[in-house]
PDB file of C-alpha atoms in Angstrom:
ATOM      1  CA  UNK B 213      -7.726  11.622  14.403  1.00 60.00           C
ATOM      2  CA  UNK B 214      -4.754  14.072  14.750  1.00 69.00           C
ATOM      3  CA  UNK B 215      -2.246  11.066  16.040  1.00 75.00           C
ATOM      4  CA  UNK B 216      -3.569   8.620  13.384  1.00 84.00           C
ATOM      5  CA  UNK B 217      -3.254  11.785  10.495  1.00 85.00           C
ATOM      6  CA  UNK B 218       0.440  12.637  11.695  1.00 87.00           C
ATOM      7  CA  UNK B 219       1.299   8.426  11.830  1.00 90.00           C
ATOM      8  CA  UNK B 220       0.258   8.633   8.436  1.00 91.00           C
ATOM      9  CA  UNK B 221       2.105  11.156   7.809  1.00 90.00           C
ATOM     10  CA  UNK B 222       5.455   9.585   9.180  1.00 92.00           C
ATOM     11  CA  UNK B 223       4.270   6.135   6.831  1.00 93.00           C
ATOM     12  CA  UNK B 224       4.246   8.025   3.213  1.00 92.00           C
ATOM     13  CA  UNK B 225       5.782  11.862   3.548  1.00 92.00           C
ATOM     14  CA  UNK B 226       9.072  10.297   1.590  1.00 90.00           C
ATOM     15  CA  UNK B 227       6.974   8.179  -0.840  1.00 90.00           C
ATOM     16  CA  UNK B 228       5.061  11.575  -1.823  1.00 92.00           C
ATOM     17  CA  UNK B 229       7.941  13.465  -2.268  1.00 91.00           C
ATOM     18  CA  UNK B 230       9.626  11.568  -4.446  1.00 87.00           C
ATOM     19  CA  UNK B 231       5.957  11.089  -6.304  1.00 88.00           C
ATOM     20  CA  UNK B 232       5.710  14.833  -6.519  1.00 89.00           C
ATOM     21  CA  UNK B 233       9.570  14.967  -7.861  1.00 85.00           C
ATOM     22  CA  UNK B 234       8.475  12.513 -10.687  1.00 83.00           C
ATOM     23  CA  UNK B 235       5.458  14.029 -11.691  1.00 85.00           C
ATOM     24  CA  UNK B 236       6.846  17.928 -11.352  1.00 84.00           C
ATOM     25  CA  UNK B 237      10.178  17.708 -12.525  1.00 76.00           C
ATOM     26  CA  UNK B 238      11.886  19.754 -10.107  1.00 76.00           C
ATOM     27  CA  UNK B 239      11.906  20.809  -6.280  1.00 81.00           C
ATOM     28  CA  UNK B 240      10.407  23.850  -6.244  1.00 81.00           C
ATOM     29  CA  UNK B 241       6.898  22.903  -8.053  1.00 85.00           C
ATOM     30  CA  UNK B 242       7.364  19.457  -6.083  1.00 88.00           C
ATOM     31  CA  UNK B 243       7.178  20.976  -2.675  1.00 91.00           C
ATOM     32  CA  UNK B 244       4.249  22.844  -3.424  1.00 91.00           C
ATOM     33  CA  UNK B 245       2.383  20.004  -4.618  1.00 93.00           C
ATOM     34  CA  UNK B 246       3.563  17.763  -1.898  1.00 94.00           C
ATOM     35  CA  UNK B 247       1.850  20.726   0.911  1.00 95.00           C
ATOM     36  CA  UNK B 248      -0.930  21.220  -1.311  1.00 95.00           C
ATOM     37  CA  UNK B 249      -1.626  17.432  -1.149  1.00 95.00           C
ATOM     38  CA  UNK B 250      -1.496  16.981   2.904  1.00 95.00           C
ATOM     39  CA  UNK B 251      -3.718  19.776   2.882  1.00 94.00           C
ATOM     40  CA  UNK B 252      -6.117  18.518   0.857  1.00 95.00           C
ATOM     41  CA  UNK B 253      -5.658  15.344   2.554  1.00 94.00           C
ATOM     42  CA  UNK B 254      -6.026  16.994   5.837  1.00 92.00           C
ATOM     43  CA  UNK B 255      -9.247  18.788   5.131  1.00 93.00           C
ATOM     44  CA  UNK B 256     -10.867  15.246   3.255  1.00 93.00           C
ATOM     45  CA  UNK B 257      -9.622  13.005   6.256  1.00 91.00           C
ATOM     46  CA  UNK B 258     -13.533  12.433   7.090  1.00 89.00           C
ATOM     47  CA  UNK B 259     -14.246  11.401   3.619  1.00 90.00           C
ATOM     48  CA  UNK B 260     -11.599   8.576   3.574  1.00 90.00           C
ATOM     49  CA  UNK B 261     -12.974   4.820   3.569  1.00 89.00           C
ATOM     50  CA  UNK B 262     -10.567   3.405   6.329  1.00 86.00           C
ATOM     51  CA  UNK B 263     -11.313   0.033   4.840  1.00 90.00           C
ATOM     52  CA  UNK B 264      -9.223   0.893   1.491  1.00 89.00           C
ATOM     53  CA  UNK B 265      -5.353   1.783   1.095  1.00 90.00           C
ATOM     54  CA  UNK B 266      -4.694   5.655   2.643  1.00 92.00           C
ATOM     55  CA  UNK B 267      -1.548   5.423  -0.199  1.00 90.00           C
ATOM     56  CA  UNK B 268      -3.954   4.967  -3.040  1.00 91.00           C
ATOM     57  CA  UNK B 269      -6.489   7.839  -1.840  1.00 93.00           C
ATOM     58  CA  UNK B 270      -3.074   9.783  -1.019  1.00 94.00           C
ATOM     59  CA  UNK B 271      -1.689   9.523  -4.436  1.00 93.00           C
ATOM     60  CA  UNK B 272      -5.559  10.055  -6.073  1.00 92.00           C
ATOM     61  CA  UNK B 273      -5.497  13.112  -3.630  1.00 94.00           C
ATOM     62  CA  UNK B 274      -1.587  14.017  -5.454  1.00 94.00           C
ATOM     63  CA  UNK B 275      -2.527  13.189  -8.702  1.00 91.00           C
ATOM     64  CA  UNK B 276      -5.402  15.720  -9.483  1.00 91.00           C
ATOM     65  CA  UNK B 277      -3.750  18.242  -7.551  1.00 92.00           C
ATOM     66  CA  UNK B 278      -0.589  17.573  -9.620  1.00 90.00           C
ATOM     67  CA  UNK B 279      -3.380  17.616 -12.823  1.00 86.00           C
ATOM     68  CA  UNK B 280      -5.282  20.528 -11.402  1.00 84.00           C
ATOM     69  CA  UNK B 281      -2.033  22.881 -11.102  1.00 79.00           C
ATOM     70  CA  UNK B 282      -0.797  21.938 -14.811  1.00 71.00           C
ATOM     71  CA  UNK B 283      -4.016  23.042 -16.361  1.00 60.00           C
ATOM     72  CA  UNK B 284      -3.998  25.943 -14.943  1.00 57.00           C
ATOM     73  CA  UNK B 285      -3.128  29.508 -16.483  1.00 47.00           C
ATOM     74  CA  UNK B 286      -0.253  30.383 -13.765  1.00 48.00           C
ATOM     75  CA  UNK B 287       1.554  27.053 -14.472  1.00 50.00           C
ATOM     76  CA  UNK B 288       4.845  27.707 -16.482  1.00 48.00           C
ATOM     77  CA  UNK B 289       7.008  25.001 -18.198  1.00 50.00           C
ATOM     78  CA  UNK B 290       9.914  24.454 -16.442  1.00 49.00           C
ATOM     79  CA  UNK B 291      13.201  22.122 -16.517  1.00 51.00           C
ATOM     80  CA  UNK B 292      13.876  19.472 -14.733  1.00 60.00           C
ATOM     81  CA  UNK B 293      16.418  21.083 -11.934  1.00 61.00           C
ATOM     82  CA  UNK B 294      16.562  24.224 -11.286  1.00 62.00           C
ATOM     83  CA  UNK B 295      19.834  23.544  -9.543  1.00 67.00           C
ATOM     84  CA  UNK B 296      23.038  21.562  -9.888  1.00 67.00           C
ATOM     85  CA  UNK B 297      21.877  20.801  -6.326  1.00 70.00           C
ATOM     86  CA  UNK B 298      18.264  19.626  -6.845  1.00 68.00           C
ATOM     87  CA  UNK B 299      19.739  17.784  -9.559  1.00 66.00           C
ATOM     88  CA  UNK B 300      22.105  15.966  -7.002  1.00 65.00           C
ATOM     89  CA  UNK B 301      19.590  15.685  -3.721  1.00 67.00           C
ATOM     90  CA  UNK B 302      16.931  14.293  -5.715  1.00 66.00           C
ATOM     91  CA  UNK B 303      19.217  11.506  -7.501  1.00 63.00           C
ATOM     92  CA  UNK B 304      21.282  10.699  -3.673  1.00 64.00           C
ATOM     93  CA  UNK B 305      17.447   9.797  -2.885  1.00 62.00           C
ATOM     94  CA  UNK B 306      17.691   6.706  -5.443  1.00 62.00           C
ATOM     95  CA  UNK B 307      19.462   3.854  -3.918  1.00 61.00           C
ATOM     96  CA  UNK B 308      20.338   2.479  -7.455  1.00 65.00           C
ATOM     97  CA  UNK B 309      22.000   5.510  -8.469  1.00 60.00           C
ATOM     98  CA  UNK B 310      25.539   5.665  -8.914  1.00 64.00           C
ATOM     99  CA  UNK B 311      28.530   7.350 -10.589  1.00 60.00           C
ATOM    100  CA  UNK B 312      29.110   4.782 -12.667  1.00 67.00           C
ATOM    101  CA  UNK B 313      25.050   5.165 -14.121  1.00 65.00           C
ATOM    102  CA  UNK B 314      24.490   8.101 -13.051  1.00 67.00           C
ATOM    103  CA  UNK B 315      24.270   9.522 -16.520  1.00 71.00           C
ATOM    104  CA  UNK B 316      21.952   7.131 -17.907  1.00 76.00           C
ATOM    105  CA  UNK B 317      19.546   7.969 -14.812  1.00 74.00           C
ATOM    106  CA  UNK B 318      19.546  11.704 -15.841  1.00 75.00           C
ATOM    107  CA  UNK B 319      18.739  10.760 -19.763  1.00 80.00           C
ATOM    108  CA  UNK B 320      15.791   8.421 -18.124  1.00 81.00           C
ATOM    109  CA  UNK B 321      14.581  11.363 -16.323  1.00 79.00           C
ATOM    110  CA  UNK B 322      14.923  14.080 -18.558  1.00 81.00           C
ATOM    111  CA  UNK B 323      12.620  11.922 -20.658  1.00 87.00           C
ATOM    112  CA  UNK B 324      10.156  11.604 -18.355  1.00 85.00           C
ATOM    113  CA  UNK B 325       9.771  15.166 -17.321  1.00 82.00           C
ATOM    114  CA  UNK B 326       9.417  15.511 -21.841  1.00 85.00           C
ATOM    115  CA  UNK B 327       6.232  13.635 -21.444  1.00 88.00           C
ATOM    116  CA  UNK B 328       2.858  15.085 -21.311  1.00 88.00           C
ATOM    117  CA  UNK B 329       1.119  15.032 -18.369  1.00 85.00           C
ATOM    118  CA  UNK B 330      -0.914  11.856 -19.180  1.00 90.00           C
ATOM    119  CA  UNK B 331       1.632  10.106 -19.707  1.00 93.00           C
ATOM    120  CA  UNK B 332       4.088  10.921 -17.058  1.00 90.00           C
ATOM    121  CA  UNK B 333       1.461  10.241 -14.269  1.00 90.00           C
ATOM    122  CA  UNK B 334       0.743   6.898 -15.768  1.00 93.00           C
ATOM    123  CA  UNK B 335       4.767   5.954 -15.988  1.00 92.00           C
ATOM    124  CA  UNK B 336       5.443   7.017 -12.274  1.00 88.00           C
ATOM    125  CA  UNK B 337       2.423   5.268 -10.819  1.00 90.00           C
ATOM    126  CA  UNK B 338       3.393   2.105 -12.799  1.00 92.00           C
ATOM    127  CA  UNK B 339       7.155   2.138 -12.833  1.00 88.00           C
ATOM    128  CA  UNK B 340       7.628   3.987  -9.430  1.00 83.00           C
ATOM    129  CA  UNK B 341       5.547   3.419  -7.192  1.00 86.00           C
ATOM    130  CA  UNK B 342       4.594   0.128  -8.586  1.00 87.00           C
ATOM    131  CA  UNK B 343       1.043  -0.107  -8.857  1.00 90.00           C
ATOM    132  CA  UNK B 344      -1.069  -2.172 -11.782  1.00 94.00           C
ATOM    133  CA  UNK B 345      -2.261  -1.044 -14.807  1.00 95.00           C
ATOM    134  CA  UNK B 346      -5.939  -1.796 -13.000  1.00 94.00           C
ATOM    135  CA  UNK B 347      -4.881   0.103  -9.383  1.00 91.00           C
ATOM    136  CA  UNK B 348      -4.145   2.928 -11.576  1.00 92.00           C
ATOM    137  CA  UNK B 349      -7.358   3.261 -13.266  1.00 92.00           C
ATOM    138  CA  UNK B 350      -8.531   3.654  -9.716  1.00 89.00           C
ATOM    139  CA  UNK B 351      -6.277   5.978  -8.855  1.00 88.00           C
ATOM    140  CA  UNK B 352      -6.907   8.206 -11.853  1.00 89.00           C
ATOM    141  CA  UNK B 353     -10.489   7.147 -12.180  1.00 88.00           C
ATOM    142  CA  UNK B 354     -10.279   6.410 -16.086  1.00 92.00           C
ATOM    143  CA  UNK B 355     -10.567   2.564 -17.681  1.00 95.00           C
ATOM    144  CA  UNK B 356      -7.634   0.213 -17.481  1.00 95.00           C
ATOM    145  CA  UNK B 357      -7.859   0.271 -21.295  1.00 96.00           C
ATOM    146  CA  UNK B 358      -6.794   4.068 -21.617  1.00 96.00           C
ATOM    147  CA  UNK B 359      -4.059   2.799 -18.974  1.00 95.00           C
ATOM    148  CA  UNK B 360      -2.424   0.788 -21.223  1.00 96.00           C
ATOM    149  CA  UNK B 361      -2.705   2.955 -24.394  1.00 96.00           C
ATOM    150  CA  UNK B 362      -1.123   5.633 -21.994  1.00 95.00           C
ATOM    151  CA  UNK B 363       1.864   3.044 -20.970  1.00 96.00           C
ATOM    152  CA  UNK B 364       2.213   2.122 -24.294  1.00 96.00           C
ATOM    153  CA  UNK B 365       2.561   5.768 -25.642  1.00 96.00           C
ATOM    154  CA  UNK B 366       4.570   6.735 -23.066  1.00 95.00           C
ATOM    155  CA  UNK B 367       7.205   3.951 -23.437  1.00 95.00           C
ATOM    156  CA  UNK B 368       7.632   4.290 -26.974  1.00 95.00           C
ATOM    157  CA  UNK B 369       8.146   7.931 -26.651  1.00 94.00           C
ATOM    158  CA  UNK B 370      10.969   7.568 -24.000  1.00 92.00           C
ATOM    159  CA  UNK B 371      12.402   4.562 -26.506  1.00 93.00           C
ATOM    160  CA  UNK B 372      12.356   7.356 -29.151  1.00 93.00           C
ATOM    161  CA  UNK B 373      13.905   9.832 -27.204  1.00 89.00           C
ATOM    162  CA  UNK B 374      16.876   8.080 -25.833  1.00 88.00           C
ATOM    163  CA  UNK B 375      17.663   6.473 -28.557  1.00 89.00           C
ATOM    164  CA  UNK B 376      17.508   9.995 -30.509  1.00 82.00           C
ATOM    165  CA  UNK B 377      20.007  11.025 -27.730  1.00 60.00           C
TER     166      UNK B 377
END
């Protein structure tokens, strides 16, 4: 189990950081929920149904952490970077970032991290990590019709905000 745990951790460790980036905003809160996750992960590896994707159950396992830790009464609203330099490691991690739209990524972003929770998880899983609107109602365990209410919410409120900006 330990072998097959740490391959899997080798598979999707970048995949969930950048996950936990997108849904927290910046580094700091991102780390934590990335080690909170594998240890949840860890400590559920018996429950997991080998016969289904480990990145789905991974990102379920991320995703109510992620949902836990913003409900609760110690969780403070932060901006985006605390740093020039998360700013600048976590935007060298996107391959189709550069000088030229640099800029244009940060406006994108800084959008993102202005949407509720709700709708930010819904955006990254869709736009991000590329699932469908039906793999994330099984992901978040709500009905593919709140999915796309969410999406559609979401996008209109980033359309309003950068074109406010």
């Amino acid at each position: 189990m330990k072998s097959q745990f740490n391959d899997y951790i080798q598979r999707y460790n970048a995949d969930l950081t950048r996950l936990c980036i997108s849904l927290c905003g910046n580094m700091s809160d991102a780390e934590d929920l990335l080690q909170d996750t594998w240890l949840k992960a860890l400590k559920n590896y018996d429950k997991y149904d080998s016969t289904k994707p480990f990145d789905k159950w991974l990102y379920s396992i991320c995703v109510n952490t992620y949902k836990n830790t913003v409900n609760s009464a110690f969780f403070k609203k932060r901006k985006c970077f605390q740093t020039d330099e998360e700013q600048r490691v976590f935007f060298s991690s996107i391959a189709d970032v550069t000088l030229d739209n640099k800029d244009e990524y940060i406006q994108l972003h800084n959008a993102i991290c202005a949407l509720s929770k709700k709708h930010r998880i819904v955006i990254v899983l869709y736009y991000f990590k590329d699932y469908s609107v039906a793999e994330i109602s099984q992901i978040m365990n709500i009905p593919t019709g709140t999915v796309k209410s969410r999406l559609s919410s979401a996008r209109a409120e980033i359309k309003r905000r950068l074109t406010n900006e």
